[in-house]
Tab-separated table of C-alpha atoms in Angstrom:
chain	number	residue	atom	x	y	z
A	1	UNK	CA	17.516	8.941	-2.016
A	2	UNK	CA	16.962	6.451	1.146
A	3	UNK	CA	15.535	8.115	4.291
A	4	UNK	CA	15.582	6.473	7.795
A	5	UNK	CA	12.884	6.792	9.738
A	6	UNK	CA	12.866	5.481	13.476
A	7	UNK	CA	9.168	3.746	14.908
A	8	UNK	CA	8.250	1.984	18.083
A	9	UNK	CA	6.306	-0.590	18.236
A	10	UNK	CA	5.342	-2.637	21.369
A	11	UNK	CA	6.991	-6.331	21.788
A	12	UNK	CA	4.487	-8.006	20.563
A	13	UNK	CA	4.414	-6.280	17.162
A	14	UNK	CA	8.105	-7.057	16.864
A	15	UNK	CA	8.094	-10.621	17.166
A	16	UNK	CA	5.372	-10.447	14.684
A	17	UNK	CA	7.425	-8.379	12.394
A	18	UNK	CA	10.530	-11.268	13.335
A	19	UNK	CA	8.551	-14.197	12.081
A	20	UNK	CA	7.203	-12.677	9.202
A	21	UNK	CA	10.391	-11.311	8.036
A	22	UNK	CA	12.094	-14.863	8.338
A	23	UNK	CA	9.159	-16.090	6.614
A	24	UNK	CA	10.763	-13.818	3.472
A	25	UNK	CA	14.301	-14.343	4.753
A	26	UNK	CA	15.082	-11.029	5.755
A	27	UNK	CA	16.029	-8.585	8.648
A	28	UNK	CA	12.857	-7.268	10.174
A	29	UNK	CA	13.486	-3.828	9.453
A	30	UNK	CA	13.924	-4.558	6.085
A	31	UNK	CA	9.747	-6.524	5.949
A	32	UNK	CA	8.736	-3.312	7.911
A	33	UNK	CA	10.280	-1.223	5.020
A	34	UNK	CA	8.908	-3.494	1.993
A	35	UNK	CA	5.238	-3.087	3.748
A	36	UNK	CA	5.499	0.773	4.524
A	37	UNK	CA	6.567	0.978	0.590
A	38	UNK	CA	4.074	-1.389	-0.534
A	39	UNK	CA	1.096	0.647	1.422
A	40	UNK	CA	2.117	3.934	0.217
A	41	UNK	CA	1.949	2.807	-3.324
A	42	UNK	CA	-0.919	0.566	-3.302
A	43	UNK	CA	-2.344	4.250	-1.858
A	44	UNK	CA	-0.762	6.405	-4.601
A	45	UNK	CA	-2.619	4.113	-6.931
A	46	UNK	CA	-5.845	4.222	-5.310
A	47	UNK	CA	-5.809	7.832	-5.031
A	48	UNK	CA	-4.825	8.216	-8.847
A	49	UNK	CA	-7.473	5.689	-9.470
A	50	UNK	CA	-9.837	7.839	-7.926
A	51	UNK	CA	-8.628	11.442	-9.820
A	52	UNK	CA	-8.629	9.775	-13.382
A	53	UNK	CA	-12.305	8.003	-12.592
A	54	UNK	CA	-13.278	11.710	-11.934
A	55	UNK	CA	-11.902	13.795	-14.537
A	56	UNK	CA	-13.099	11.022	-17.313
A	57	UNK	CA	-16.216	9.756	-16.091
A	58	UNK	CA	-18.251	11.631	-18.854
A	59	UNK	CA	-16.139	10.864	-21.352
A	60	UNK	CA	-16.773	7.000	-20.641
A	61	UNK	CA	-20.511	7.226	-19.963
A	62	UNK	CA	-21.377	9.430	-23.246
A	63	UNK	CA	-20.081	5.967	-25.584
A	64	UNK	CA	-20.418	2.619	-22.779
A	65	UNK	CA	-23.393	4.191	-19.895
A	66	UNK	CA	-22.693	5.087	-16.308
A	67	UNK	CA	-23.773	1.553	-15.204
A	68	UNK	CA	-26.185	2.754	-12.808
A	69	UNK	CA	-29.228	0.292	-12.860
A	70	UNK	CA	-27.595	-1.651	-16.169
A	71	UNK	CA	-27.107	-5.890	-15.369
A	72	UNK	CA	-24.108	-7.156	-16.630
A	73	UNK	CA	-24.541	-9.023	-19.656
């Protein structure tokens, strides 16, 4: 389900938004709502990133090291 969601931004930040859009051929509030989707993921992942590194971490240094103080070879 789409949600609207209604931001101000200051003039300058629009005719940003304008030439970048065009750039992609598209309406400026459809760039704004490609780059508000694209950050929340790219966070989502980050954050998951994070949760799996933590709950596996000793599972992964037991058979390949914790890398700490080991050059690459």
């Amino acid at each position: 389900m789409a949600r609207e969601i209604r931001i101000e931004v200051d003039d300058e930040t629009y005719e940003q938004l304008k030439r970048l859009a065009a750039g992609g051929h598209t309406e400026p509030e459809q760039y704004a709502a490609q780059l508000l989707t694209a950050d929340i993921t790219r966070t989502r992942f980050v954050e998951a990133a994070g949760t799996f590194a933590a709950e596996h971490a000793e599972g992964f240094a037991a058979p390949f090291g914790t890398g700490e103080g080991q050059a690459a070879a």
